[in-house]
XYZ file of C-alpha atoms in Angstrom:
671
model
C -0.028 0.004 -0.008
C 1.365 3.381 -1.043
C 1.467 5.153 2.323
C 4.989 6.565 1.973
C 6.690 8.518 -0.732
C 10.217 7.688 -1.710
C 11.961 10.047 0.704
C 9.929 9.002 3.730
C 11.540 7.035 6.473
C 9.704 4.345 8.322
C 9.667 4.822 12.122
C 11.979 2.851 14.295
C 10.769 -0.782 14.593
C 8.710 -1.202 17.702
C 8.219 2.533 18.181
C 4.471 2.165 17.696
C 2.929 -0.536 19.974
C 0.996 -3.166 18.027
C -2.686 -2.338 17.698
C -5.297 -4.981 16.788
C -7.443 -2.756 14.594
C -9.526 -5.736 13.511
C -10.561 -6.533 17.077
C -11.111 -2.896 18.149
C -13.281 -1.726 15.262
C -16.450 -2.929 13.659
C -16.340 -3.886 9.977
C -17.443 -0.453 8.670
C -14.957 1.423 10.900
C -12.156 -1.046 10.068
C -12.692 -0.639 6.318
C -12.490 3.162 6.611
C -9.529 3.180 8.979
C -7.452 0.843 6.841
C -8.436 2.171 3.463
C -5.714 2.837 0.905
C -4.570 6.438 0.671
C -6.555 8.579 -1.730
C -9.727 10.604 -1.667
C -11.952 9.118 1.025
C -15.406 10.335 2.049
C -16.504 8.738 5.271
C -20.273 9.184 5.846
C -20.563 8.631 9.563
C -24.188 8.377 10.682
C -25.392 9.714 14.028
C -23.995 7.689 16.946
C -21.780 5.542 14.786
C -18.369 6.336 16.212
C -17.051 9.094 13.981
C -14.415 10.327 16.425
C -13.236 6.764 16.960
C -12.797 6.261 13.243
C -10.707 9.414 12.814
C -8.595 8.628 15.839
C -7.785 5.103 14.687
C -7.090 6.386 11.134
C -4.310 8.566 12.534
C -3.028 5.658 14.600
C -3.159 3.384 11.501
C -1.165 5.846 9.407
C 1.479 6.020 12.112
C 1.618 2.239 12.295
C 2.411 2.231 8.568
C 5.412 4.489 9.047
C 3.824 7.867 8.294
C 5.488 10.664 10.254
C 3.312 12.757 12.616
C 4.520 15.890 10.816
C 3.038 14.574 7.538
C -0.493 14.427 8.912
C -2.760 17.462 9.002
C -5.860 17.150 11.167
C -8.437 19.873 10.784
C -11.326 20.241 13.230
C -13.920 22.807 14.220
C -12.974 23.117 17.887
C -9.676 22.929 19.713
C -11.348 20.583 22.163
C -12.049 18.055 19.365
C -8.500 18.233 18.105
C -6.992 17.778 21.577
C -9.330 14.926 22.369
C -8.394 13.064 19.193
C -4.651 13.631 19.489
C -4.636 12.608 23.121
C -6.438 9.396 22.171
C -3.803 8.872 19.458
C -1.137 9.359 22.133
C -2.798 6.753 24.341
C -2.848 4.295 21.408
C 0.573 4.987 19.909
C 2.645 6.965 22.416
C 3.182 9.744 19.853
C 3.015 13.175 21.535
C 0.203 15.510 20.303
C 2.720 18.340 19.814
C 4.271 16.423 16.925
C 1.156 16.835 14.774
C -0.285 19.801 12.943
C -3.766 19.457 14.403
C -6.381 22.043 15.358
C -9.075 24.335 14.117
C -8.925 25.833 10.610
C -8.294 29.223 12.142
C -5.482 28.088 14.426
C -3.738 26.273 11.587
C -4.257 29.269 9.319
C -2.649 31.507 11.896
C 0.346 29.143 12.126
C 0.738 29.084 8.356
C 0.546 32.851 8.009
C 3.170 33.453 10.692
C 5.594 31.357 8.660
C 4.708 32.234 5.093
C 2.531 35.367 5.198
C 5.287 37.608 3.765
C 4.713 35.891 0.407
C 1.456 37.862 0.178
C 2.909 41.000 1.839
C 1.592 40.136 5.293
C 4.366 41.057 7.794
C 5.148 38.337 10.318
C 4.469 40.688 13.221
C 0.808 41.152 12.382
C -1.532 41.167 15.366
C -4.974 39.559 15.586
C -7.968 41.652 16.576
C -10.489 40.250 18.980
C -14.239 40.650 18.304
C -14.545 44.029 20.126
C -11.420 45.450 18.424
C -12.690 44.329 15.003
C -16.003 46.021 15.557
C -14.291 49.177 16.798
C -12.067 49.388 13.726
C -15.045 48.748 11.439
C -16.936 51.565 13.193
C -14.046 53.932 12.472
C -13.921 52.893 8.842
C -17.654 53.359 8.359
C -17.784 56.767 10.059
C -14.992 58.010 7.833
C -17.129 57.032 4.836
C -20.512 58.131 6.252
C -20.451 59.901 9.583
C -24.244 59.671 9.908
C -24.621 55.934 9.192
C -24.820 54.810 12.818
C -27.072 57.766 13.743
C -29.936 55.910 12.124
C -31.074 53.359 14.701
C -32.526 51.047 12.065
C -29.110 50.674 10.474
C -26.929 47.838 11.810
C -24.615 48.784 14.603
C -20.954 47.746 14.280
C -21.547 44.207 15.668
C -24.423 43.230 13.329
C -22.663 44.951 10.424
C -19.544 42.893 11.085
C -21.725 39.761 11.042
C -23.027 40.609 7.575
C -19.543 41.239 6.178
C -18.129 38.167 7.904
C -20.777 35.827 6.449
C -20.194 37.323 3.001
C -16.480 36.657 3.268
C -16.767 33.093 4.541
C -19.384 32.051 1.953
C -17.788 34.167 -0.850
C -21.260 35.449 -1.667
C -21.591 39.081 -2.676
C -22.726 41.373 0.102
C -25.898 41.983 -1.881
C -26.750 38.293 -1.987
C -25.763 37.830 1.663
C -28.185 40.545 2.779
C -31.022 39.223 0.626
C -30.533 35.653 1.825
C -29.684 36.097 5.501
C -30.269 39.729 6.638
C -33.358 41.018 4.818
C -33.880 43.683 7.472
C -30.926 45.580 5.940
C -32.071 45.429 2.303
C -32.571 49.175 2.015
C -28.916 50.009 2.795
C -27.176 47.053 1.209
C -25.690 49.146 -1.626
C -23.643 51.150 0.926
C -21.984 48.064 2.465
C -19.335 47.138 -0.165
C -17.653 50.531 0.298
C -17.646 49.975 4.067
C -16.042 46.544 3.591
C -13.304 48.063 1.385
C -12.603 50.819 3.849
C -12.388 48.316 6.741
C -9.977 46.109 4.746
C -7.793 49.175 3.994
C -7.623 50.089 7.654
C -6.495 46.615 8.606
C -3.688 46.756 6.054
C -2.609 50.184 7.314
C -2.390 48.938 10.890
C -0.945 45.491 10.063
C -3.741 43.677 11.842
C -5.974 40.736 10.994
C -9.416 39.759 12.173
C -10.616 36.193 12.678
C -11.870 35.832 9.127
C -8.564 37.003 7.664
C -6.896 33.890 8.991
C -8.859 31.885 6.426
C -9.039 34.470 3.651
C -5.270 35.196 3.727
C -4.504 31.495 3.982
C -6.487 30.795 0.823
C -4.916 33.813 -0.912
C -1.460 32.507 -0.007
C -2.230 29.102 -1.487
C -3.484 30.726 -4.695
C -0.876 33.497 -5.175
C 2.162 31.677 -3.861
C 2.184 28.359 -5.694
C 5.524 27.405 -4.208
C 3.973 27.611 -0.722
C 0.984 25.572 -1.860
C 3.331 22.957 -3.338
C 5.318 22.863 -0.084
C 2.233 22.102 2.012
C 0.951 19.537 -0.512
C 4.316 17.776 -0.240
C 4.595 18.086 3.526
C 1.048 17.054 4.474
C 0.794 13.745 2.680
C -2.413 12.943 4.554
C -5.146 15.468 5.301
C -7.965 14.486 7.670
C -11.016 16.713 8.141
C -13.571 16.326 10.885
C -17.239 17.430 10.518
C -16.669 18.016 6.843
C -20.374 18.897 6.318
C -19.859 22.050 8.356
C -17.109 23.543 6.105
C -17.737 26.880 4.489
C -16.625 27.842 1.025
C -13.236 29.191 2.205
C -12.433 26.057 4.191
C -13.342 23.648 1.409
C -11.196 25.553 -1.074
C -8.245 25.551 1.373
C -8.490 21.782 1.717
C -8.670 21.352 -2.053
C -5.555 23.582 -2.564
C -3.526 21.649 0.004
C -4.705 18.168 -0.917
C -3.842 18.361 -4.619
C -2.507 14.817 -4.123
C -6.108 13.882 -3.134
C -4.874 12.045 0.004
C -7.682 13.534 1.977
C -10.147 11.791 4.283
C -13.263 13.856 4.819
C -15.460 12.598 7.660
C -18.959 13.906 8.088
C -22.663 13.359 7.543
C -24.599 15.307 4.909
C -27.803 14.588 6.923
C -26.364 16.715 9.821
C -25.501 19.825 7.777
C -27.467 22.387 9.831
C -25.271 25.484 9.997
C -25.866 27.359 6.691
C -26.670 30.488 8.724
C -23.055 30.297 9.972
C -21.696 29.779 6.475
C -21.640 26.013 6.185
C -22.165 24.940 2.540
C -24.105 21.722 1.968
C -22.629 21.502 -1.545
C -19.100 20.958 -0.185
C -19.806 17.438 0.945
C -22.188 16.686 -1.906
C -19.628 17.636 -4.592
C -16.594 16.178 -2.823
C -16.414 13.139 -5.204
C -16.479 15.517 -8.186
C -13.682 17.651 -6.900
C -11.615 14.613 -5.862
C -11.879 12.061 -8.723
C -11.733 8.446 -7.621
C -13.287 9.124 -4.223
C -14.090 5.983 -2.313
C -17.138 6.384 -0.072
C -17.266 4.540 3.211
C -20.508 4.383 5.172
C -20.453 3.893 8.931
C -24.073 3.116 9.715
C -24.046 0.988 12.877
C -25.516 3.122 15.623
C -24.564 2.389 19.270
C -26.768 5.050 20.785
C -30.459 4.539 20.015
C -33.062 1.789 20.052
C -34.126 0.155 16.716
C -37.482 1.957 16.961
C -35.901 5.392 17.234
C -33.522 4.632 14.383
C -36.385 3.340 12.221
C -38.021 6.763 12.632
C -34.716 8.521 11.939
C -34.363 6.477 8.730
C -37.872 7.592 7.821
C -36.716 11.178 8.087
C -33.759 10.427 5.805
C -35.996 8.694 3.282
C -38.194 11.768 2.983
C -35.293 13.799 1.545
C -35.486 14.655 -2.163
C -33.937 12.031 -4.376
C -30.470 12.899 -5.669
C -29.911 15.596 -3.046
C -28.331 13.431 -0.393
C -26.168 10.343 0.094
C -28.097 7.194 0.774
C -27.570 5.715 4.191
C -29.518 3.632 6.688
C -28.779 3.613 10.351
C -28.617 0.133 11.892
C -29.151 -0.562 15.579
C -26.840 -2.554 17.823
C -29.375 -2.498 20.695
C -32.443 -4.526 21.588
C -35.996 -3.549 20.692
C -37.933 -1.104 22.872
C -40.982 1.154 22.639
C -41.816 3.191 19.544
C -41.420 6.956 19.609
C -44.633 8.724 20.684
C -46.224 11.603 18.735
C -48.048 13.722 21.283
C -50.827 16.032 20.190
C -51.530 18.808 22.712
C -54.169 21.480 22.716
C -51.671 24.329 23.180
C -48.257 25.158 24.597
C -49.535 25.059 28.122
C -50.915 21.576 27.845
C -47.673 20.569 26.170
C -45.768 21.886 29.194
C -48.082 20.138 31.660
C -47.692 16.813 29.822
C -43.894 17.089 29.892
C -43.905 17.813 33.649
C -46.121 14.821 34.408
C -44.035 12.470 32.199
C -40.728 13.767 33.616
C -41.902 13.155 37.144
C -42.932 9.610 36.231
C -39.570 8.968 34.549
C -37.605 10.266 37.554
C -39.735 8.906 40.410
C -41.006 5.618 38.922
C -38.343 4.652 36.419
C -35.269 6.097 38.124
C -34.147 8.193 35.140
C -31.665 10.874 36.099
C -32.685 14.469 35.355
C -29.354 14.906 33.531
C -30.477 12.221 31.043
C -33.655 14.090 30.041
C -33.616 16.804 27.377
C -36.220 19.094 25.913
C -35.271 20.235 22.379
C -36.777 23.018 20.282
C -36.208 24.869 17.042
C -36.278 28.401 18.459
C -36.105 29.903 21.923
C -39.677 31.322 21.951
C -41.130 27.802 21.544
C -39.835 26.856 25.021
C -41.375 29.776 26.934
C -44.435 27.850 28.297
C -42.283 24.783 29.079
C -39.846 26.963 31.110
C -42.784 28.409 33.026
C -44.231 24.966 33.700
C -40.881 23.634 34.980
C -40.370 26.688 37.204
C -43.875 26.453 38.686
C -43.443 22.714 39.326
C -40.115 23.265 41.047
C -38.311 20.959 38.571
C -34.638 22.042 38.223
C -33.602 22.776 34.682
C -30.684 24.309 32.766
C -30.832 26.246 29.560
C -27.760 24.937 27.764
C -28.188 27.204 24.712
C -28.467 30.553 26.398
C -30.341 32.095 29.318
C -33.896 31.677 30.484
C -36.484 33.426 28.347
C -37.249 36.375 30.661
C -33.534 36.910 31.268
C -32.719 37.370 27.560
C -31.535 40.906 26.820
C -34.216 41.988 24.392
C -36.964 40.474 26.531
C -35.681 42.328 29.574
C -35.540 45.501 27.504
C -39.126 45.186 26.438
C -40.315 44.333 29.954
C -38.300 47.276 31.268
C -40.030 49.655 28.855
C -43.512 48.408 29.708
C -42.775 48.395 33.409
C -41.534 52.008 33.308
C -44.587 53.198 31.399
C -46.872 51.434 33.862
C -45.038 52.971 36.817
C -42.880 56.008 35.865
C -41.500 56.037 39.418
C -39.678 52.836 38.460
C -36.248 54.252 37.772
C -34.776 50.780 37.166
C -37.059 50.354 34.152
C -36.151 53.845 32.963
C -32.438 53.202 33.184
C -32.876 49.927 31.283
C -34.275 51.637 28.199
C -32.738 55.129 28.385
C -29.182 53.793 28.115
C -30.103 52.171 24.801
C -30.084 55.660 23.258
C -26.820 56.934 21.830
C -24.333 58.408 24.294
C -26.573 58.029 27.289
C -25.057 56.199 30.238
C -26.508 55.619 33.672
C -25.533 59.089 34.948
C -27.028 60.742 31.888
C -30.195 58.731 32.239
C -30.518 59.860 35.894
C -29.947 63.482 34.901
C -32.715 63.310 32.278
C -35.047 61.534 34.666
C -34.548 64.204 37.356
C -35.213 66.942 34.877
C -38.401 65.286 33.698
C -39.576 64.680 37.255
C -39.022 68.362 38.209
C -40.761 69.559 35.095
C -43.726 67.208 35.585
C -44.200 68.483 39.153
C -43.777 72.114 38.190
C -46.195 72.000 35.264
C -48.462 69.392 36.897
C -48.109 67.204 33.836
C -47.908 63.460 33.358
C -44.279 62.205 33.594
C -44.408 60.596 30.127
C -45.726 63.806 28.616
C -43.014 65.824 30.416
C -40.272 63.789 28.646
C -41.248 65.224 25.306
C -41.012 68.911 26.359
C -38.182 71.195 25.179
C -36.947 71.711 28.706
C -36.234 68.007 29.138
C -34.982 67.540 25.608
C -32.320 70.156 26.298
C -30.766 67.735 28.747
C -30.473 65.003 26.143
C -26.997 64.453 24.585
C -26.614 65.702 21.057
C -26.183 62.197 19.581
C -29.497 61.028 21.117
C -31.626 64.030 20.033
C -32.511 62.574 16.654
C -34.096 59.592 18.322
C -35.619 61.428 21.224
C -38.898 62.401 19.588
C -39.664 58.872 18.347
C -38.600 57.490 21.727
C -41.008 59.769 23.627
C -43.791 59.240 21.094
C -43.483 55.483 21.436
C -43.681 55.667 25.216
C -46.750 57.867 24.960
C -48.411 55.388 22.583
C -47.719 52.517 24.949
C -49.157 54.556 27.848
C -52.329 55.357 25.858
C -52.767 51.725 24.920
C -52.294 50.732 28.532
C -55.289 52.917 29.514
C -57.666 51.384 27.019
C -56.613 47.859 26.036
C -55.609 44.503 27.320
C -51.959 43.778 28.278
C -51.260 41.834 25.085
C -52.144 44.927 23.015
C -49.631 46.920 25.099
C -46.924 44.391 24.314
C -47.786 44.568 20.604
C -47.580 48.402 20.677
C -44.208 48.303 22.531
C -42.775 45.943 19.888
C -44.100 47.977 16.987
C -42.691 51.279 18.275
C -39.283 52.696 18.978
C -37.896 49.507 20.489
C -38.696 47.451 17.375
C -36.639 49.873 15.314
C -33.826 49.734 17.872
C -33.882 45.924 17.742
C -33.407 45.934 13.932
C -30.115 47.806 14.217
C -28.846 46.249 17.400
C -28.919 42.552 16.523
C -27.893 40.584 13.435
C -30.393 37.913 14.442
C -33.155 40.538 14.606
C -35.777 38.314 12.998
C -35.301 35.536 15.557
C -35.377 37.948 18.418
C -38.545 39.540 17.021
C -40.145 36.126 17.046
C -39.269 35.765 20.710
C -40.798 39.125 21.531
C -43.978 38.145 19.745
C -44.129 35.103 22.018
C -44.565 37.642 24.818
C -47.852 38.643 23.131
C -49.193 35.101 23.617
C -47.965 35.000 27.190
C -49.706 38.352 27.962
C -53.045 37.076 26.643
C -53.626 35.149 29.877
C -53.762 38.422 31.843
C -56.488 41.055 32.039
C -54.513 43.523 34.136
C -51.068 44.900 33.412
C -50.085 44.680 37.073
C -50.741 40.942 37.030
C -48.603 40.432 33.913
C -45.666 42.411 35.339
C -45.962 40.743 38.738
C -45.935 37.302 37.172
C -42.801 38.038 35.154
C -41.038 39.254 38.311
C -42.201 36.264 40.282
C -41.051 33.895 37.544
C -37.605 35.516 37.451
C -37.457 35.397 41.227
C -38.313 31.727 41.326
C -35.721 30.788 38.755
C -33.033 33.052 40.196
C -33.547 31.671 43.692
C -32.910 28.199 42.378
C -29.570 28.688 40.756
C -28.599 25.282 39.402
C -25.190 23.966 40.215
C -23.587 22.951 36.905
C -22.811 19.575 38.479
C -26.290 19.140 39.975
C -28.944 17.047 38.253
C -31.235 19.131 36.046
C -33.425 18.721 32.953
C -31.647 20.154 29.924
C -33.417 22.659 27.676
C -31.679 23.469 24.446
C -32.058 24.352 20.823
C -31.465 21.440 18.438
C -28.443 23.243 17.029
C -26.762 23.293 20.457
C -27.682 19.657 21.108
C -25.763 18.356 18.087
C -23.204 15.801 19.210
C -24.965 15.161 22.518
C -27.185 12.270 23.658
C -29.822 11.662 26.309
C -31.840 8.728 27.581
C -35.107 10.568 26.991
C -35.766 13.406 24.522
C -38.816 15.568 24.120
C -38.925 17.542 20.869
C -41.488 20.315 21.308
C -43.306 22.779 19.057
C -43.448 20.350 16.120
C -46.036 22.258 14.143
C -45.720 23.685 10.634
C -44.506 27.280 10.915
C -42.622 26.453 14.135
C -40.576 23.427 13.013
C -40.046 23.811 10.082
C -40.028 27.528 10.588
C -42.273 29.908 8.702
C -39.419 31.577 6.819
C -38.152 28.229 5.510
C -41.636 27.254 4.311
C -42.168 30.619 2.611
C -38.779 30.317 0.875
C -39.684 26.864 -0.335
C -36.566 25.351 1.158
C -37.130 23.146 4.209
C -34.302 20.691 3.647
C -31.985 22.095 6.266
C -34.915 22.114 8.713
C -35.513 18.422 7.886
C -31.852 17.674 8.643
C -32.284 19.565 11.902
C -35.244 17.318 12.706
C -33.055 14.299 11.993
C -30.447 15.629 14.401
C -33.121 16.111 17.060
C -34.513 12.567 16.917
C -31.106 10.941 16.862
C -30.163 12.547 20.243
C -32.510 10.045 21.993
C -31.218 6.765 23.319
C -34.273 5.094 24.897
C -37.406 7.211 24.614
C -38.515 9.879 22.113
C -41.549 12.157 22.418
C -42.549 14.322 19.464
C -44.935 16.997 20.723
C -46.996 19.560 18.906
C -49.706 22.044 19.916
C -53.000 22.304 17.972
C -53.444 25.993 18.807
C -50.842 28.757 18.678
C -51.170 30.955 21.749
C -49.145 33.741 20.056
C -51.717 34.460 17.372
C -54.024 36.744 19.325
C -57.309 36.066 21.158
C -58.643 32.602 20.357
C -55.282 31.502 18.931
C -54.627 30.010 15.517
C -55.067 26.396 14.533
C -51.813 24.663 13.703
C -51.018 21.633 11.637
C -48.586 18.981 12.812
C -45.128 19.382 11.244
C -44.776 18.007 7.775
C -41.766 16.136 9.154
C -44.228 14.059 11.185
C -46.996 13.712 8.598
C -44.569 12.544 5.895
C -43.488 9.588 8.112
C -45.063 6.114 7.840
C -47.529 5.942 10.728
C -46.070 2.515 11.662
C -42.920 4.229 12.865
C -44.588 5.822 15.931
C -47.489 5.553 18.284
C -49.911 8.502 18.553
C -50.767 9.868 21.966
C -53.747 12.199 22.274
C -53.971 13.684 25.728
C -57.079 13.750 27.831
C -57.621 16.670 30.173
C -56.671 14.466 33.099
C -53.703 13.009 31.226
C -55.353 9.617 31.520
C -53.254 8.079 28.783
């Protein structure tokens, strides 16, 4: 087998302890690990031992006399690289430091330090952190258009950086990036290319690189310095890539430029490509055989995680994919038969939460299942609001592993602060929360304005909210905030008027539609997702007739959850988005909010592209080891009085009904 080129030296005899690969690996893993060098695409299904396969491949190469320095291992986290190389060390005794192994960005940095001068990048360049990158971008933009950031609907430096970063990593035009991922910025997209150019020029002037430059400059180096590309192709005789389905356009091109010898093993699963919003390109894994002629595909399909019944449903999800747009694979179980997954129809989110509480208690008290082995998964944060409330009220400890609890999220707290202040203008905490969102207003400035408004309201015997809009108070407002002040005061007044005449949910709607909604658009790149979460507040508010009851309940909920701070090591139910759950596993999984428009999401349905959402559903169901509950509400509580009827997710209805058991709840949960 052609593992070594002519000038390679075999390691000293006996340097690598003998490893019985045949005994330690199943047939599929063994075939991939011992495959002849060349282009190899290893399709590793969920729970099939992907990391084990990569680790043993490195050990196998070493056992054949390949030098550690001739192996390049690319991963997406430093943790993954360290874990694999330490396992290799345990198997072979070869120290991790002898390999080039790490994330794309860390390897890119290493390459540029050595060879960057070939593209006029001085070796003493410094790397900007996220805050420094945004600060430099802000300077570049203001030199081009000093009023750009004055408009609160325009993206602030952080969201603007996200737009430019995604464009660079996907190599899409800025125009296409905005249309596809950031439609809230469509009106100003023509101004952005000039900002990107000015930012790039500033980095060159200051001899600095941001995080994305480590990939962009690396690719430029491989293209413009062919002698450097040839050196790396000769040095790294074997390139191994983990989670290949998550590569973006830059990363895939870097691999292709280095592995011109086609001795590359790409390990991944097209069915788990779920990060397009971060730049991952599904086409990279699908076109790998075309870009690397002679590719041998190895399928690792034996699953050691889940029951046959859960895997049968997972295979049903795979079979629903469009023909020709995926690699065929079928997960096979190594475990004994158990119960089928249950599809649970609930009346609404509240009943869904009540069912989950009752079932969790039964699992823990009757079946002895640890809280740590129970997970509740969802597509978007707002879907989990009612479940969080139910868990808190029931005193069941839980952890949000993909962020903070709903009412502790920044934009939710902002909105609640605004409403709370309007309801009670004496609430200076609520005032400070929203006033500091205005340009150049800090806590001291907010207090100064508040005092002026309070004095004026007393002197003129006016309502405090009305006093804010007077010229006397406006004179205390910093110059940079004056442009927003009128719309800010007008929005507060509209919320106050609505509060006098309408139900609390109407007040929440008015607050979202006013000044804060405009602020949200400019403040967050994920504006659309955050707006969805705020709209979930409308549904929550529908259960209250009085504003004081709504605000009191929110405070009580926060108090209850804050009082029960969960020790990271203590047992607790895990709540997480499906994206964050990838790579994890639990004895029992509840997937909630499985209704069309929620999972798959409304935007994916309207765009006519639900395939990534289907892959996300596949990831969700394959997290479960023993029991799987697929839950959906019949009525959307966010749709206004009376709610809106929902249909079960198409990902459920397209499955063969033999793959699951339906469970329709009775009011008493007498199932």
